[in-house]
Tab-separated table of C-alpha atoms in Angstrom:
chain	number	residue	atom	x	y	z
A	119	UNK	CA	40.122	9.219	-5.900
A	120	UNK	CA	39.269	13.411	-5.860
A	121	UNK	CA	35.940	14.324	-6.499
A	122	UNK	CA	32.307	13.431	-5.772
A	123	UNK	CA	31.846	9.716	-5.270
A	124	UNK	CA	28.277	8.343	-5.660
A	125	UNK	CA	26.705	6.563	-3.137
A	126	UNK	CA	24.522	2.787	-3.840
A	127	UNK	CA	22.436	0.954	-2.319
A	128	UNK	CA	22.266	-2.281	-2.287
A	129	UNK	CA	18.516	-4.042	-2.580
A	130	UNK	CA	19.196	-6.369	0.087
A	131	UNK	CA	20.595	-3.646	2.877
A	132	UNK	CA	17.260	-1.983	2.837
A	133	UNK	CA	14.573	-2.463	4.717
A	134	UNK	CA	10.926	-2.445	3.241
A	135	UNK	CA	8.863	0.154	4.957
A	136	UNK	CA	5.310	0.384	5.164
A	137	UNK	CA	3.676	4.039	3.805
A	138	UNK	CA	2.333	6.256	6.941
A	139	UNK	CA	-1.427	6.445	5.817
A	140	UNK	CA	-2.975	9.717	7.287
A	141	UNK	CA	-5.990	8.954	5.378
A	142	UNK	CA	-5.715	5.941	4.259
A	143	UNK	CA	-4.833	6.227	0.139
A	144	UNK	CA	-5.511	9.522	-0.057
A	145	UNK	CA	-3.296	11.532	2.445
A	146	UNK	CA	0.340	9.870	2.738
A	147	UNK	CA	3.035	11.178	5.447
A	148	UNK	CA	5.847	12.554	4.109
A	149	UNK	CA	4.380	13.078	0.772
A	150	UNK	CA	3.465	15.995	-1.838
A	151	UNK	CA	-0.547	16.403	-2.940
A	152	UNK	CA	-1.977	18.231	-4.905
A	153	UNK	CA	-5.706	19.031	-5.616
A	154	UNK	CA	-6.649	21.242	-8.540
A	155	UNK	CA	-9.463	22.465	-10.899
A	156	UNK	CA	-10.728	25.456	-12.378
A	157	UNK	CA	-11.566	28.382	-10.122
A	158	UNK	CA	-14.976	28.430	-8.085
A	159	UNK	CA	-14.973	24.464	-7.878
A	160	UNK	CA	-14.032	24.791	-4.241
A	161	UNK	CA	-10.514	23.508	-3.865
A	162	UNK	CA	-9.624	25.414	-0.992
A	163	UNK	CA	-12.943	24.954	0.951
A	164	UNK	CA	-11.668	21.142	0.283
A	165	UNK	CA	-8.547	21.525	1.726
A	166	UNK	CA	-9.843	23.433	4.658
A	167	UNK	CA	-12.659	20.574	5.245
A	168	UNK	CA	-9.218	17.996	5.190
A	169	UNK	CA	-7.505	20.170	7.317
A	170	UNK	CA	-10.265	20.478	10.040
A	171	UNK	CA	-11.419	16.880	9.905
A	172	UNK	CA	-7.749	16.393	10.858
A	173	UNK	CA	-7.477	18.796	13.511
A	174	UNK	CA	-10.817	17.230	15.720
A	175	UNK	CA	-9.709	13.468	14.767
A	176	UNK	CA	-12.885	12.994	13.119
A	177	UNK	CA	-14.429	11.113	10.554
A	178	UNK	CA	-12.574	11.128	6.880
A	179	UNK	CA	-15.127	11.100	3.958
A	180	UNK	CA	-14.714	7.107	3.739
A	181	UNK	CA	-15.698	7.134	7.341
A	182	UNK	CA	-12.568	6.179	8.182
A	183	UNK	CA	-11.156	7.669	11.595
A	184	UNK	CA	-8.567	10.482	11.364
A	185	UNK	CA	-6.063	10.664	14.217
A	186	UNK	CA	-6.065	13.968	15.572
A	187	UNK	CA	-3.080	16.643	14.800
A	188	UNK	CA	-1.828	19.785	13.974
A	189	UNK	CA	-2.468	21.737	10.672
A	190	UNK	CA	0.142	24.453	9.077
A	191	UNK	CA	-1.556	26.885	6.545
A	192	UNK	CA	0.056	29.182	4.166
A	193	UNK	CA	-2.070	30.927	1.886
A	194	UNK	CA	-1.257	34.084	-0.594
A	195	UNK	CA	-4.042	34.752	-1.862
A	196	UNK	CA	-6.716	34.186	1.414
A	197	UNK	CA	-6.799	36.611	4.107
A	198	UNK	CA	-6.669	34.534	7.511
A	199	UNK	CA	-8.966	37.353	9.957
A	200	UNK	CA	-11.797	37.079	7.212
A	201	UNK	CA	-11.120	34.016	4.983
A	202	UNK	CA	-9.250	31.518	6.074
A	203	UNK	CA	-10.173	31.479	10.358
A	204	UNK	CA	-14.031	31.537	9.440
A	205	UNK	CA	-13.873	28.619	7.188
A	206	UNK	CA	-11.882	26.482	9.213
A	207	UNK	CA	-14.675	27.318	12.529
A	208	UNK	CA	-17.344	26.414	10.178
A	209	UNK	CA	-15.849	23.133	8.898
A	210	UNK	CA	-15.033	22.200	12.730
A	211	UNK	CA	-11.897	22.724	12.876
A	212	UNK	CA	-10.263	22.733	16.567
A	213	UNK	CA	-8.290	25.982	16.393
A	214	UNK	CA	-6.461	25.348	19.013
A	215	UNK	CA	-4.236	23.162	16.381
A	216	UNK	CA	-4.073	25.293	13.500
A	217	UNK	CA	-1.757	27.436	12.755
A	218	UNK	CA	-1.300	29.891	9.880
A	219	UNK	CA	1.795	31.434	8.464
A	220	UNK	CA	1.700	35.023	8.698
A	221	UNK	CA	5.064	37.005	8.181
A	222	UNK	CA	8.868	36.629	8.809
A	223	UNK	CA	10.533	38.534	11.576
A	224	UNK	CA	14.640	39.307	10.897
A	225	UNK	CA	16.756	41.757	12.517
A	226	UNK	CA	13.458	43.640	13.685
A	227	UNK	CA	12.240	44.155	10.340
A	228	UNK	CA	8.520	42.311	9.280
A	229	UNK	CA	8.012	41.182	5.567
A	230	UNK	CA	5.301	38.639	4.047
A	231	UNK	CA	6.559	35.048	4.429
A	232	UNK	CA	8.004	33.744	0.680
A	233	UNK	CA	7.677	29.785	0.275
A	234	UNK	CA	10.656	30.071	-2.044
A	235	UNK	CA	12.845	31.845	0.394
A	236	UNK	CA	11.952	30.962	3.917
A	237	UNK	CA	12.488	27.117	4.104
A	238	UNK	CA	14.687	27.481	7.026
A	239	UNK	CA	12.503	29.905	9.444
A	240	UNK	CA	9.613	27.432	8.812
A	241	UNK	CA	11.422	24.409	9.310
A	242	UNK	CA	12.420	26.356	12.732
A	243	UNK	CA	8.884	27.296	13.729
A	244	UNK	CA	7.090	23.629	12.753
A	245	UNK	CA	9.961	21.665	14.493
A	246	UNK	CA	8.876	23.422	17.785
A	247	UNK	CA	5.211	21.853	17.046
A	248	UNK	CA	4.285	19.041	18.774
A	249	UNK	CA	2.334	16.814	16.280
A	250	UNK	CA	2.013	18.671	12.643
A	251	UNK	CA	0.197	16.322	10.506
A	252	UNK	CA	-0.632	18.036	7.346
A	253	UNK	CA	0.914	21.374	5.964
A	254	UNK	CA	-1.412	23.693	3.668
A	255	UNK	CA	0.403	25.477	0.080
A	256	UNK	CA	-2.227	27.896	-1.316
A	257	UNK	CA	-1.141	27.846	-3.981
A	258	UNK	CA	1.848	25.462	-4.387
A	259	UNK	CA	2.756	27.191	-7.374
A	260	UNK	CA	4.242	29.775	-4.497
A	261	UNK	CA	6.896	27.759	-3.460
A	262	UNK	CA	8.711	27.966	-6.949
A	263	UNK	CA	10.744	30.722	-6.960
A	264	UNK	CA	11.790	30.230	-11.036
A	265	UNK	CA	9.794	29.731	-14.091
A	266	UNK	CA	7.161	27.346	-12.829
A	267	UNK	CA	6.575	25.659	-16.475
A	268	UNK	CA	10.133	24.354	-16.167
A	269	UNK	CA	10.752	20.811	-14.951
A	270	UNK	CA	13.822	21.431	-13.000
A	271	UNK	CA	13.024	24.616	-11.672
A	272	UNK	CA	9.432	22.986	-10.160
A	273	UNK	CA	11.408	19.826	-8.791
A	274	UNK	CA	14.111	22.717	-7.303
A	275	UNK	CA	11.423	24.697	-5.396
A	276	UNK	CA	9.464	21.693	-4.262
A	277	UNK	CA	12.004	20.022	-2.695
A	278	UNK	CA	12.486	21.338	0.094
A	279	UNK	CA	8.871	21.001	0.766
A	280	UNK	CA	8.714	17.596	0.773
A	281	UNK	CA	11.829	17.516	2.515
A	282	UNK	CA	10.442	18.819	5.582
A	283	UNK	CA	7.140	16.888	4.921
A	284	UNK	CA	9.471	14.073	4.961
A	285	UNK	CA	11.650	14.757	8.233
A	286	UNK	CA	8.472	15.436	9.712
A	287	UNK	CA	6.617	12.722	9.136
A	288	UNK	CA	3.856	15.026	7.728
A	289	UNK	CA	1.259	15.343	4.827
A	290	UNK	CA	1.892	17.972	2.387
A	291	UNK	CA	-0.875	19.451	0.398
A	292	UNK	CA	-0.411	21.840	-2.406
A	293	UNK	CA	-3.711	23.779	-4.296
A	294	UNK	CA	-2.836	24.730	-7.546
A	295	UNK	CA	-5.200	25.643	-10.580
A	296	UNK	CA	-5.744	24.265	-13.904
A	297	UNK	CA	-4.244	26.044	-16.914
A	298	UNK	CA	-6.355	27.189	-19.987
A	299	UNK	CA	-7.483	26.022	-22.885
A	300	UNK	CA	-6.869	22.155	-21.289
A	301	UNK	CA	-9.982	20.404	-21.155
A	302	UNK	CA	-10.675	17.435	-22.406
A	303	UNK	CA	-7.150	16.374	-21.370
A	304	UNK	CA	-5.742	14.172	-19.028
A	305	UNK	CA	-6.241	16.040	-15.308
A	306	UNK	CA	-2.556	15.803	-14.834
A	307	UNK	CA	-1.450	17.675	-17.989
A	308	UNK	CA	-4.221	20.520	-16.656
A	309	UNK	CA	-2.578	21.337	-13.333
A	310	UNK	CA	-0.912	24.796	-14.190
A	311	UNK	CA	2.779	24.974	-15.003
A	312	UNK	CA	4.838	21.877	-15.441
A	313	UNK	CA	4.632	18.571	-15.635
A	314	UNK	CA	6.896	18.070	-12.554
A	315	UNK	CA	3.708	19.152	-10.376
A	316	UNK	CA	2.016	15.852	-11.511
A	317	UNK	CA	4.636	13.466	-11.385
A	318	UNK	CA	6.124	14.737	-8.046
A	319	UNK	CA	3.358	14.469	-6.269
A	320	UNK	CA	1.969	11.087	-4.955
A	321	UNK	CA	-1.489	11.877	-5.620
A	322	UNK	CA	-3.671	14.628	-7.506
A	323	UNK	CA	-6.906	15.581	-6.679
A	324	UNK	CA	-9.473	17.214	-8.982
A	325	UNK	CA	-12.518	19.461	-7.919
A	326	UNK	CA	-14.996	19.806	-10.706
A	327	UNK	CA	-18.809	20.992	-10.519
């Protein structure tokens, strides 16, 4: 028989897994997060206190014991010299296992680094990592390359992301904002752009004041 030929699985050929709890119910391996809110409510500094709590194996904000490892960051709209390397010193971060995505190198030439185009080269660079725990998107909104407010474009340009999150047995955590003229509504329909944010991810986080 020509053409594609879909594949099933039966229930009882699979085996249950448990989920790889880096904090337990809050930060899953292999699995997209997102935390959002309006600007000023101090995602990022959230995501940077995650991060470095992660990075020293300390204490989670349950108290419950993080097991130390390393922590990708992308961010396009922090600087890393005078942003994003001061706040992750002050929240006690050990640097030594952090590492932040600056540029691309090809053929010689240098350009920014594009969530939406260079899957591959960071697949490359985190595979040579030892023990990458939790990857950084600031903002995950980035790694959409299409219109962000459509469905299948979002679940397109995410992906990947939790693809690698996936083969890497990492968390993924994605900052986003919250769109206007939303409040009062459910916190999932204010993440910016579409729906597909929400219900792709296994867990959204809010930051409010």
């Amino acid at each position: 028989m020509d053409g594609p030929r879909l594949i099933l699985e039966r229930g009882c050929d699979v085996e249950p897994v448990a989920v790889d709890w880096l904090w337990p119910g809050w930060l899953a391996a292999g699995k997209l997060h997102l935390i959002g809110g309006a600007p000023g409510t101090g995602k990022t500094t959230i995501a940077t206190a995650l991060a470095a709590t992660l990075t020293r194996g300390g204490s989670w904000p349950d108290g419950s014991h993080a097991e130390a490892g390393d922590v990708v960051v992308w961010s396009g709209e922090d600087d890393n010299a005078d942003t994003l390397n001061p706040r992750l010193r002050a929240a006690g971060a050990d640097m030594r296992r952090v590492h932040v995505v600056g540029g691309v190198t090809d053929d010689g030439q240098s350009y920014p680094f594009d969530p939406s185009r260079d899957m591959e080269g960071m697949r490359r660079a985190l595979k040579a990592l030892p023990s990458v725990r939790l990857i950084v998107i600031d903002p995950v909104v980035s790694a959409v390359s299409g219109d962000s407010h459509k469905n299948a474009e979002v679940r397109r340009g995410l992906q990947p992301l939790v693809d690698l999150a996936g083969e890497l047995r990492c968390a993924l955590l994605g900052v986003t904002h919250f769109s206007k003229g939303t409040s009062g509504r459910d916190p999932v329909e204010r993440i910016t752009g579409s729906l597909a944010f929400g219900a792709l991810a296994r867990l959204v986080m809010v930051a409010a004041k």
